[in-house]
Coordinates of N, CA and C and ligand atoms in Angstrom, one line a residue:
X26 N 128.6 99.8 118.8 CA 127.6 99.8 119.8 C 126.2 99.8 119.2
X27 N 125.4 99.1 119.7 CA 123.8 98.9 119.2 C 123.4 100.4 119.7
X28 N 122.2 100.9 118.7 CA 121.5 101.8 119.2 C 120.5 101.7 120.1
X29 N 119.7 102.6 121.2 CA 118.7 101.9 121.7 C 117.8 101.4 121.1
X30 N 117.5 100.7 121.4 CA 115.5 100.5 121.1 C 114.9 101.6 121.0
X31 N 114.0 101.7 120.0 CA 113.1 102.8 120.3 C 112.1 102.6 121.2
X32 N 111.5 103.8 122.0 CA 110.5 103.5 123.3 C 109.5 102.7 122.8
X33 N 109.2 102.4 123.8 CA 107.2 101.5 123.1 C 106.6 102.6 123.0
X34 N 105.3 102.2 122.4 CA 104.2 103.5 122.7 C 103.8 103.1 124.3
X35 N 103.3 104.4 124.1 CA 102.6 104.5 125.6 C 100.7 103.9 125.5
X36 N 100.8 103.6 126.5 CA 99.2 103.4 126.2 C 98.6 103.8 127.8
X37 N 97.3 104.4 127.5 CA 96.6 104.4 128.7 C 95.2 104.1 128.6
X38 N 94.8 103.4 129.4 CA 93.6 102.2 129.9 C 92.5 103.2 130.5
X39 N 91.6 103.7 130.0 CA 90.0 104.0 130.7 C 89.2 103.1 131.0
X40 N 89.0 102.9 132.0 CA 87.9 102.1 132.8 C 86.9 102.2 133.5
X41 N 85.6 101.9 133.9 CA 84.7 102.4 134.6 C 84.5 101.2 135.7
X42 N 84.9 99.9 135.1 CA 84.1 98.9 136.2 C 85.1 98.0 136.9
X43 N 84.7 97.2 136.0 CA 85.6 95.7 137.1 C 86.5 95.4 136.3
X44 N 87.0 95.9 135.3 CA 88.0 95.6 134.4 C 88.7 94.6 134.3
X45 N 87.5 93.4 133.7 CA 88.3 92.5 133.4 C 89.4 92.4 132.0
X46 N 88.6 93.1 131.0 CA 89.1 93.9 129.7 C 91.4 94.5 130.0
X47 N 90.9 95.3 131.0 CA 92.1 95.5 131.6 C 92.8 94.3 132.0
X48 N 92.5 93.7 132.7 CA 93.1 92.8 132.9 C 93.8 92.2 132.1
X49 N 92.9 91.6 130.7 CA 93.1 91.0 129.9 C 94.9 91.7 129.2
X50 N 94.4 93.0 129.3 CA 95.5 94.2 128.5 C 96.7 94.1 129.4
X51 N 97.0 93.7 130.8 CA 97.8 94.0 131.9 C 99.1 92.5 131.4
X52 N 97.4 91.4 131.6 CA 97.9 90.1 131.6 C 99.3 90.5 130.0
X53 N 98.6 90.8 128.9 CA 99.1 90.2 127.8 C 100.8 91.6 127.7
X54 N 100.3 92.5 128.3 CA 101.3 93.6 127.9 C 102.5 92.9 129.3
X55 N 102.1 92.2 130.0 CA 103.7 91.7 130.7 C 104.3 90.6 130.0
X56 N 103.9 90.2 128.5 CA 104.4 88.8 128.2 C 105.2 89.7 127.6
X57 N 106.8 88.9 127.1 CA 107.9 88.9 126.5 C 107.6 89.4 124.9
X58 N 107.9 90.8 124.9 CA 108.2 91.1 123.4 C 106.8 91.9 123.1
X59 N 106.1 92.3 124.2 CA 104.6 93.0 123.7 C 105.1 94.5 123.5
X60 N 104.5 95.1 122.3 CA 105.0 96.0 121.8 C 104.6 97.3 122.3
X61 N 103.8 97.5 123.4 CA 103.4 98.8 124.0 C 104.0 98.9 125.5
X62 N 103.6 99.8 126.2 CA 103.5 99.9 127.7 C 102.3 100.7 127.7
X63 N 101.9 100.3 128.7 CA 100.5 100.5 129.6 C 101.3 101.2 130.7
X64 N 101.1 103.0 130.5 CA 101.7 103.5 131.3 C 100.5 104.0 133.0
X65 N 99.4 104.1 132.9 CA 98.5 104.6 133.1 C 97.2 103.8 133.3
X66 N 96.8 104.1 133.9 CA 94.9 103.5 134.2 C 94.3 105.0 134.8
X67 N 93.1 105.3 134.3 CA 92.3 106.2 134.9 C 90.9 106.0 134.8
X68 N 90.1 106.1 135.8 CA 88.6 105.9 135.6 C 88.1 107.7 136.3
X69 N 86.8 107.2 135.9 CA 85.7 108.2 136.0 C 85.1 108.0 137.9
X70 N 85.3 106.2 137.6 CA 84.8 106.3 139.3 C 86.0 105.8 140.3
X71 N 85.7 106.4 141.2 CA 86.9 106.0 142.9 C 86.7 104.5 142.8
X72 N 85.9 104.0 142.7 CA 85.7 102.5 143.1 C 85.8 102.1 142.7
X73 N 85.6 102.1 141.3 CA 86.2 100.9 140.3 C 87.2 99.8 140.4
X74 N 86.7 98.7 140.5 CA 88.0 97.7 140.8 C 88.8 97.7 139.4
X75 N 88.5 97.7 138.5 CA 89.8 98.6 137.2 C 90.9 99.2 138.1
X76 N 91.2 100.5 139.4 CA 91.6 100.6 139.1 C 92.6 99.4 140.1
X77 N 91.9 99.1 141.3 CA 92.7 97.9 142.0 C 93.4 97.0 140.8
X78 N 93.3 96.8 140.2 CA 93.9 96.0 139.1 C 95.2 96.7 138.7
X79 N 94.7 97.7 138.3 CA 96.2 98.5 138.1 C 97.2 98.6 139.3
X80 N 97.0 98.9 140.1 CA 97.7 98.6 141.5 C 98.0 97.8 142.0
X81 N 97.7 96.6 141.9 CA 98.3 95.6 142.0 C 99.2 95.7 141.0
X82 N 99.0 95.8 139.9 CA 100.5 95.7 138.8 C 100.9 96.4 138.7
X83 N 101.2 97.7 139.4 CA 102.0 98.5 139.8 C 102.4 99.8 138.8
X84 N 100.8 99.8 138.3 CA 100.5 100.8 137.3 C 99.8 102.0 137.7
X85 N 100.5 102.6 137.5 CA 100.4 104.5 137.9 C 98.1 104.5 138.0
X86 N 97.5 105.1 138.7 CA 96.1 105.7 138.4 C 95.8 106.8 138.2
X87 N 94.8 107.2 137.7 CA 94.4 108.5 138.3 C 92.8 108.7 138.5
X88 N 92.0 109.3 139.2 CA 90.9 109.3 138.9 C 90.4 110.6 138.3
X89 N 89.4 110.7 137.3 CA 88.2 112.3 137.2 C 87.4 112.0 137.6
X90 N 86.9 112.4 138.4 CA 85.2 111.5 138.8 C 84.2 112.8 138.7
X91 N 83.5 111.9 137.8 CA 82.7 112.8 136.5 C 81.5 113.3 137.9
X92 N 81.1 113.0 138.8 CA 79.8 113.7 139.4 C 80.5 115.2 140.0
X93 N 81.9 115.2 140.1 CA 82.3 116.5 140.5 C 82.3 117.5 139.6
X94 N 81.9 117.4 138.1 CA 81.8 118.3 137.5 C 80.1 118.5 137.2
X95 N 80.0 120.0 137.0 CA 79.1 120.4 136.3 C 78.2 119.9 134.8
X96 N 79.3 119.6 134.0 CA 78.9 119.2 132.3 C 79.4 118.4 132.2
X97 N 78.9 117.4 130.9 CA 80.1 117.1 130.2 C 81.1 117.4 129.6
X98 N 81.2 118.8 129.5 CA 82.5 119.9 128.6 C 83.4 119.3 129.5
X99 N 83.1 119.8 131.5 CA 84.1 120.3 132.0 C 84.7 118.9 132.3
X100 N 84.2 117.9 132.7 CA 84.7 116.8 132.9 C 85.5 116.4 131.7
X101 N 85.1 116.4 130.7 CA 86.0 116.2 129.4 C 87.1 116.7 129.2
X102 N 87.0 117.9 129.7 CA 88.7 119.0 129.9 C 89.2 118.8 130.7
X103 N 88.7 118.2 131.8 CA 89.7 117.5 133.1 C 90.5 116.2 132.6
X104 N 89.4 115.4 131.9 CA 90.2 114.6 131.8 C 91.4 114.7 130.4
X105 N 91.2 115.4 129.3 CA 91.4 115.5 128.5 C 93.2 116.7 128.8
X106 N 93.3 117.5 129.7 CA 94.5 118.2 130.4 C 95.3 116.6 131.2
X107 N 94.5 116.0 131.7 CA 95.4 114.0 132.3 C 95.9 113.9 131.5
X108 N 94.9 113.4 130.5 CA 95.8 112.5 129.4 C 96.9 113.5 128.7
X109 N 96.6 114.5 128.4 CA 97.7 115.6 128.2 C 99.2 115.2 128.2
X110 N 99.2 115.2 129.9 CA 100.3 115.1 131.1 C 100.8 113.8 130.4
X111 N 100.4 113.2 130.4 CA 100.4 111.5 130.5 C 101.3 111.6 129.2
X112 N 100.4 112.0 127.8 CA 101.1 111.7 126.6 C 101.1 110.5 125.8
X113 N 100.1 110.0 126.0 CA 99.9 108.3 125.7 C 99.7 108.2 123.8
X114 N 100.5 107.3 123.7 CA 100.5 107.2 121.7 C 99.0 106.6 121.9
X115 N 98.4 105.9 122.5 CA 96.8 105.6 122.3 C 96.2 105.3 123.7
X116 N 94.8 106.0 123.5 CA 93.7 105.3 124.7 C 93.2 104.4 124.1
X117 N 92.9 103.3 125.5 CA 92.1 102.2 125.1 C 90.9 102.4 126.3
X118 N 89.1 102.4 125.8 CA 88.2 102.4 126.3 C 88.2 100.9 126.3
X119 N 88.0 100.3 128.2 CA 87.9 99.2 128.3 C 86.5 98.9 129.5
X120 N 85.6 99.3 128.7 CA 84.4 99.7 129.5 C 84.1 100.9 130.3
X121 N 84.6 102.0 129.5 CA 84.4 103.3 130.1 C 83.7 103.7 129.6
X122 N 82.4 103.8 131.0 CA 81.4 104.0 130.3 C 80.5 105.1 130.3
X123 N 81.6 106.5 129.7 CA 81.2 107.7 129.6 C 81.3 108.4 128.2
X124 N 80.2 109.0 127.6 CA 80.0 109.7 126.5 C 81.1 110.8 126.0
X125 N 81.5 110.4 125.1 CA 83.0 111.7 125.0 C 82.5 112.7 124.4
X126 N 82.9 113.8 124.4 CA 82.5 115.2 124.2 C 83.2 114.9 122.4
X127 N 82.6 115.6 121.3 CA 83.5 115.3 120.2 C 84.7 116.0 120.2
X128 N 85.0 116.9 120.6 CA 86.1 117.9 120.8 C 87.1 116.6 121.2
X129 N 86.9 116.1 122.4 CA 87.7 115.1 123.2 C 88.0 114.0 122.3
X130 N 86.6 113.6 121.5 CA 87.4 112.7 120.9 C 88.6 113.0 119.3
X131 N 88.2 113.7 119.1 CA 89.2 114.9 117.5 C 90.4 114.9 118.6
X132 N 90.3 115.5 119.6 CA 91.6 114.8 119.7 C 92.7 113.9 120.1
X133 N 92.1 112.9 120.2 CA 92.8 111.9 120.1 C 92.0 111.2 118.3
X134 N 91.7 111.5 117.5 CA 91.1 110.3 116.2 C 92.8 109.7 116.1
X135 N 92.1 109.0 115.8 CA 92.9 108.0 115.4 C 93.7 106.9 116.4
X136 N 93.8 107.3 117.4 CA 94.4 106.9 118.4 C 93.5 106.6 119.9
X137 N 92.5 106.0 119.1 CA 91.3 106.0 120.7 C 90.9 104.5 120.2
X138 N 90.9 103.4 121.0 CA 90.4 102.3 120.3 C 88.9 101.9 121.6
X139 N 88.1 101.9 121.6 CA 86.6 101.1 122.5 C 86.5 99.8 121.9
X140 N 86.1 99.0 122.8 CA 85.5 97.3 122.8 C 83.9 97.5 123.1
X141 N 83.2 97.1 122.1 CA 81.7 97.2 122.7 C 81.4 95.9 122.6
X142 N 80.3 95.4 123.0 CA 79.9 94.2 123.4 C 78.6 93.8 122.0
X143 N 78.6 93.8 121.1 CA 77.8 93.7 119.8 C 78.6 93.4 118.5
X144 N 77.8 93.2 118.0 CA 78.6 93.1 116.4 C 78.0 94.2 115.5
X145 N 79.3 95.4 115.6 CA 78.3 96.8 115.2 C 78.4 96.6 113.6
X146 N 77.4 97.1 112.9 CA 76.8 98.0 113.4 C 75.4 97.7 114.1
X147 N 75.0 96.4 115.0 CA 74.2 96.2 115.0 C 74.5 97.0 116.7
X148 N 73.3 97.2 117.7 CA 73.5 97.3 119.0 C 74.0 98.2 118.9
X149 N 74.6 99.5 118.9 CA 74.8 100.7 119.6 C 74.2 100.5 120.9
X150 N 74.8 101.3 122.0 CA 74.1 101.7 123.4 C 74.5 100.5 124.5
X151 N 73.4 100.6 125.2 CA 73.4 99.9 126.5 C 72.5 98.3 126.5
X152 N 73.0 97.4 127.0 CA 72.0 96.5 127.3 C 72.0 95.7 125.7
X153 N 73.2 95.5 125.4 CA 73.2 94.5 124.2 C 72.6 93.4 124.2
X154 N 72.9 92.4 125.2 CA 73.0 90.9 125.6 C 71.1 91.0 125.7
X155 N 70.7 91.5 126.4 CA 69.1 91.5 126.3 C 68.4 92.0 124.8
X156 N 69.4 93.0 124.4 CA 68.3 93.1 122.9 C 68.4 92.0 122.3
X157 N 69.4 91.1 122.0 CA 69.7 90.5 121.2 C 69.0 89.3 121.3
X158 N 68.5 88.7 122.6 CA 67.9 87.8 122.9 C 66.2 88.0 122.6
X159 N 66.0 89.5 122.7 CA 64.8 89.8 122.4 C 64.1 90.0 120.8
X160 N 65.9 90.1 120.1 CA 65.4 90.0 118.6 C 65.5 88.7 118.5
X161 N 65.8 87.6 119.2 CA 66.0 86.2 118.7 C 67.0 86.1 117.5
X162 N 67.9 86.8 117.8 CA 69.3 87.0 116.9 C 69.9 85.3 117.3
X163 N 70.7 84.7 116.3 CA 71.6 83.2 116.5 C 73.0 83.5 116.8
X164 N 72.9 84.4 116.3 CA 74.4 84.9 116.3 C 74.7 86.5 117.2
X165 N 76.0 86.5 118.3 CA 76.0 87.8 118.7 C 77.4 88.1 118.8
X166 N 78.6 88.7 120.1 CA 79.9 89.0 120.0 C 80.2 90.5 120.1
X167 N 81.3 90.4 119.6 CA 82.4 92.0 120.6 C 83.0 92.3 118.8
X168 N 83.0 94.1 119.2 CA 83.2 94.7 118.4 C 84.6 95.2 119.1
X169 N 86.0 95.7 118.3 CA 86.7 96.9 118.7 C 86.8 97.8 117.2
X170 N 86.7 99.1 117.9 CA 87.1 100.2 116.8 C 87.0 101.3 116.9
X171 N 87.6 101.8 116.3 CA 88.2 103.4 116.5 C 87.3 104.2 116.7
X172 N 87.6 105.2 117.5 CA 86.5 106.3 118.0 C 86.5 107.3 117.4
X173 N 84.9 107.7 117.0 CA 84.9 108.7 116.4 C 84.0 109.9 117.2
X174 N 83.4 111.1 115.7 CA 82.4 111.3 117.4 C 81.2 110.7 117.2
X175 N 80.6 109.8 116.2 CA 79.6 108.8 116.8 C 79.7 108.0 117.3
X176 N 78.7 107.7 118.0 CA 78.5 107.1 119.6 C 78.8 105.5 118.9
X177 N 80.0 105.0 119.1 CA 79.9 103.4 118.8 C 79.4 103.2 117.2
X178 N 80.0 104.5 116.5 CA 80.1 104.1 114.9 C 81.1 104.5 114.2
X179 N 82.0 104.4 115.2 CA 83.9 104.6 114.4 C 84.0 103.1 113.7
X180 N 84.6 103.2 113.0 CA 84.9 102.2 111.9 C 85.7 101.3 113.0
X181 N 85.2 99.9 112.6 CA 85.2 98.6 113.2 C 86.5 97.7 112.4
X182 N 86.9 97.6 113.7 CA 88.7 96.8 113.3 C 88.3 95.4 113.0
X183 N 88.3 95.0 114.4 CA 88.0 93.2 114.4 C 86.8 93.1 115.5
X184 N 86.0 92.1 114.8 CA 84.9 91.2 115.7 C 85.3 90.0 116.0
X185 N 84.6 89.9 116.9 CA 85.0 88.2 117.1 C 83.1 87.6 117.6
X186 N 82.5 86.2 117.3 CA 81.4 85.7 117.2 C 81.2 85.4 118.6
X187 N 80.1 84.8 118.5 CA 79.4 83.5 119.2 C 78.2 83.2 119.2
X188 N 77.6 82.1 119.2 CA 76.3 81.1 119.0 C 75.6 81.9 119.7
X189 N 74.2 81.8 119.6 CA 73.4 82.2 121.0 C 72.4 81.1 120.4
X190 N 72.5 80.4 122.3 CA 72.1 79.3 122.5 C 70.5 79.8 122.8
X191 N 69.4 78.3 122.9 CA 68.0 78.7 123.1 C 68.2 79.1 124.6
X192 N 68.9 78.7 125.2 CA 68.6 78.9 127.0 C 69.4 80.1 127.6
X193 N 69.9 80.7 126.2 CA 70.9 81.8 126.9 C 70.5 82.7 127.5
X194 N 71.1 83.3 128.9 CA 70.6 84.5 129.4 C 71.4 85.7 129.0
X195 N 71.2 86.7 129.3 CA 71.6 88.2 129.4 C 73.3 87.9 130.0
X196 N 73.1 87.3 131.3 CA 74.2 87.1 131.6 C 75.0 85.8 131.3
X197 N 74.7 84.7 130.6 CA 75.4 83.6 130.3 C 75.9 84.2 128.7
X198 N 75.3 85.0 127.9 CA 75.7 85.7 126.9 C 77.1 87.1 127.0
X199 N 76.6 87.4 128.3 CA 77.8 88.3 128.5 C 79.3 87.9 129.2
X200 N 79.0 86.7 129.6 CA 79.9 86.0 130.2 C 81.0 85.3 128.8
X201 N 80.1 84.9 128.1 CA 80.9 84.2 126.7 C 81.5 85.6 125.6
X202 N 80.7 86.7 125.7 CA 81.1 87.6 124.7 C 82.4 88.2 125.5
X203 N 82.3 88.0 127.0 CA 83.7 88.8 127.7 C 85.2 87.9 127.4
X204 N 84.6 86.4 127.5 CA 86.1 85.5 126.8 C 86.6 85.8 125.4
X205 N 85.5 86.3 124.8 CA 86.0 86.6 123.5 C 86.7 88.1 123.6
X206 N 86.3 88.9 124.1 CA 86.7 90.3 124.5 C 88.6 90.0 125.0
X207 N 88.4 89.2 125.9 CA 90.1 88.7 126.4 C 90.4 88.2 125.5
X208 N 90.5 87.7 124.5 CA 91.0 87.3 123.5 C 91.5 88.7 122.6
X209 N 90.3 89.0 122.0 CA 90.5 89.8 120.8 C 91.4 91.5 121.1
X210 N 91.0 92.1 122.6 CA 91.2 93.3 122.6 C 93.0 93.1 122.5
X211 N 93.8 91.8 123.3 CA 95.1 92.1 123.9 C 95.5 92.6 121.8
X212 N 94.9 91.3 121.1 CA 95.6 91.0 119.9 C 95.3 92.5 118.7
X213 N 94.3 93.0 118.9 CA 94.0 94.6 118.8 C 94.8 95.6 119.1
X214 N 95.2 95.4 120.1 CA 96.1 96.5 120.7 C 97.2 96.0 120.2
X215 N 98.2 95.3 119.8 CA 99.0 94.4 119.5 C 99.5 95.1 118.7
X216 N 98.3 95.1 117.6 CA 98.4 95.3 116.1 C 98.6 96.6 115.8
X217 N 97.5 97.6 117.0 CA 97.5 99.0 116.9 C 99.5 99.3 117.2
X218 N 100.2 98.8 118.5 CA 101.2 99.2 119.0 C 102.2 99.2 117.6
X219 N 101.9 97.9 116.8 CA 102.9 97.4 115.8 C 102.9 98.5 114.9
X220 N 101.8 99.7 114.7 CA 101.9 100.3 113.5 C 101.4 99.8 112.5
X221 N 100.1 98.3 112.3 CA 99.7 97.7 111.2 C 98.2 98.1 111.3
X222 N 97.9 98.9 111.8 CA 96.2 99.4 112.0 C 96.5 100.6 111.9
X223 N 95.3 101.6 111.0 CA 95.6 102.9 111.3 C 93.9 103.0 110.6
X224 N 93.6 104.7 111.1 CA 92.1 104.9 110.8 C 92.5 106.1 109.4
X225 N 91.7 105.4 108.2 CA 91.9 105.9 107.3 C 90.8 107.0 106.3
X226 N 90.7 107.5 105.6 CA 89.4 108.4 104.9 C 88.3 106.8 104.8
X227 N 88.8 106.5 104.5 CA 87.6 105.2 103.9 C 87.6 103.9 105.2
X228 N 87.7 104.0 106.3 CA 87.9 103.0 106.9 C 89.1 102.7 107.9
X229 N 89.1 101.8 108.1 CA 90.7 100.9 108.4 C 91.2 100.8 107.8
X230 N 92.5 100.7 107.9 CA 93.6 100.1 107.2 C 94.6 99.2 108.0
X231 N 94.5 97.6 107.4 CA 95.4 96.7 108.2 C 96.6 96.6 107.0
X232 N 97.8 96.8 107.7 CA 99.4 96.8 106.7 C 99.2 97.7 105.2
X233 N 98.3 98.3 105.4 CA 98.5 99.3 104.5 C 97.2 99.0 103.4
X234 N 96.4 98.5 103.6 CA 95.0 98.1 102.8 C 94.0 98.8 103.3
X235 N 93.2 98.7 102.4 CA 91.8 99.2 103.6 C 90.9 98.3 103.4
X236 N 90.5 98.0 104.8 CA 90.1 96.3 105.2 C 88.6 96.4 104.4
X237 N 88.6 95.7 103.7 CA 86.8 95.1 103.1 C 85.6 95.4 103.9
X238 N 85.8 94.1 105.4 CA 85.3 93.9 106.3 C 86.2 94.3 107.6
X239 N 85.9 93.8 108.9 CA 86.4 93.5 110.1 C 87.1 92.4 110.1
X240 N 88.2 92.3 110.8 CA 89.2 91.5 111.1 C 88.0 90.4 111.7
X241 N 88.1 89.0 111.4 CA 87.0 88.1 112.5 C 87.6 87.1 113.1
X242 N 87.1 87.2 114.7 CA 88.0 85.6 115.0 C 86.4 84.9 115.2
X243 N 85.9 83.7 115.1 CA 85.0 83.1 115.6 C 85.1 81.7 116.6
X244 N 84.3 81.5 117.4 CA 84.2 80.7 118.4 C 84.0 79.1 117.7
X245 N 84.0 79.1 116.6 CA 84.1 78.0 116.1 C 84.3 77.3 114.5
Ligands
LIG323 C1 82.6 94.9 128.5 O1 81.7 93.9 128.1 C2 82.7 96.0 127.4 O2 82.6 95.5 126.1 C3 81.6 96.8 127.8 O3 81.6 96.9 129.2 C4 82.1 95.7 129.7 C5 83.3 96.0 130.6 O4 83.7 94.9 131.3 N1 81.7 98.1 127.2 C6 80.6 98.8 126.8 O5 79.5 98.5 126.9 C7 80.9 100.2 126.1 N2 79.8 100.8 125.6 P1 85.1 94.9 132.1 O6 85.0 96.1 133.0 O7 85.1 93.6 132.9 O8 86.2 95.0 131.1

């Protein structure tokens, strides 16, 4: 008699907006032989069409909705007792766009992956697509990597590029860096579920190395 399979990991999805990111993660974790489950979706806001997304695919929600709390502590312990419950081998931030308490994040290291919209370390923060255009950068793109407790300076898995054209806008730039984002996050998580990513003293480690650079896909 075969033994079982061992379970997939669990994964659960934070979201704050329109989650197309999710999507991306919904779309690729129903293909044949994807090595996680996406047990969970939870946001910070009620409205979020993130989590309509989940519900249609018939993925559990939950909400914390951060204006009911007093602090950041307490909202962080609310949500931080969810995911608890939940038990997920990794969170993925897929435009959640709330500041984690460090406590919250220690506990999950290692197991918390964010997609920011820059090629860190450049861009921390909000409003990438405009700075970039403002520094007259040629080049811009999406970062994923592990969370630490600096804000968008956990060590960087994989980037992926793109041109910036002379006529580009704020939004014609964030539109091209989100195709890349659907690309790169499913194959990120992929990697994480496989056991071939892990956050190490010095970095990343992809199959047991510690990566030089960032994993890179580019647009051309
Ligand atoms: C994405 O561009 C993601 O990189 C960004 O928010 C957007 C969410 O889009 N995240 C951050 O800025 C995190 N600091 P989505 O809701 O359609 O996935």
């Amino acid at each position: 008699m075969k033994a079982d399979p061992s379970p997939l990991p669990k994964i659960v999805v934070l979201a704050s907006g329109s989650g197309t990111n999710l999507q991306a993660l919904i779309d690729a974790s129903r293909e044949r032989n994807f090595p996680g489950e996406i047990i969970a979706v939870g946001s910070n806001r009620p409205e979020a069409f993130a989590l309509e997304r989940a519900a249609q695919a018939n993925i559990d929600t939950f909400v914390i909705d951060h204006t009911k709390f007093g602090s950041r502590e307490e909202f962080d312990a609310a949500l931080l007792a969810e995911l608890h419950r939940k038990n997920p081998d990794v969170i993925v931030l897929a435009g959640f766009m709330r500041i984690l308490t460090p406590d919250f994040v220690r506990a999950f290291r290692g197991r918390m992956l964010n997609i920011h919209p820059s090629l860190l370390p450049a861009y921390t923060g909000l409003n990438t697509h405009q700075r970039v255009l403002e520094a007259g950068d040629k080049v811009h793109g999406v970062s994923i990597h592990f969370v630490t407790e600096e804000l968008d300076g956990g060590p960087v898995i994989a980037q992926a590029e793109i041109a910036v054209n002379d006529n580009d806008t704020p939004e014609s730039l964030a539109e091209r860096v989100l195709q890349q984002e659907h690309t790169l996050y499913p194959i990120v998580l992929r990697w994480f579920c496989e056991g071939r990513i892990q956050l190490a003293a010095g970095g990343v480690q992809f199959d047991g190395e510690l990566l030089p650079n960032p994993m890179r896909l580019s647009d051309n």
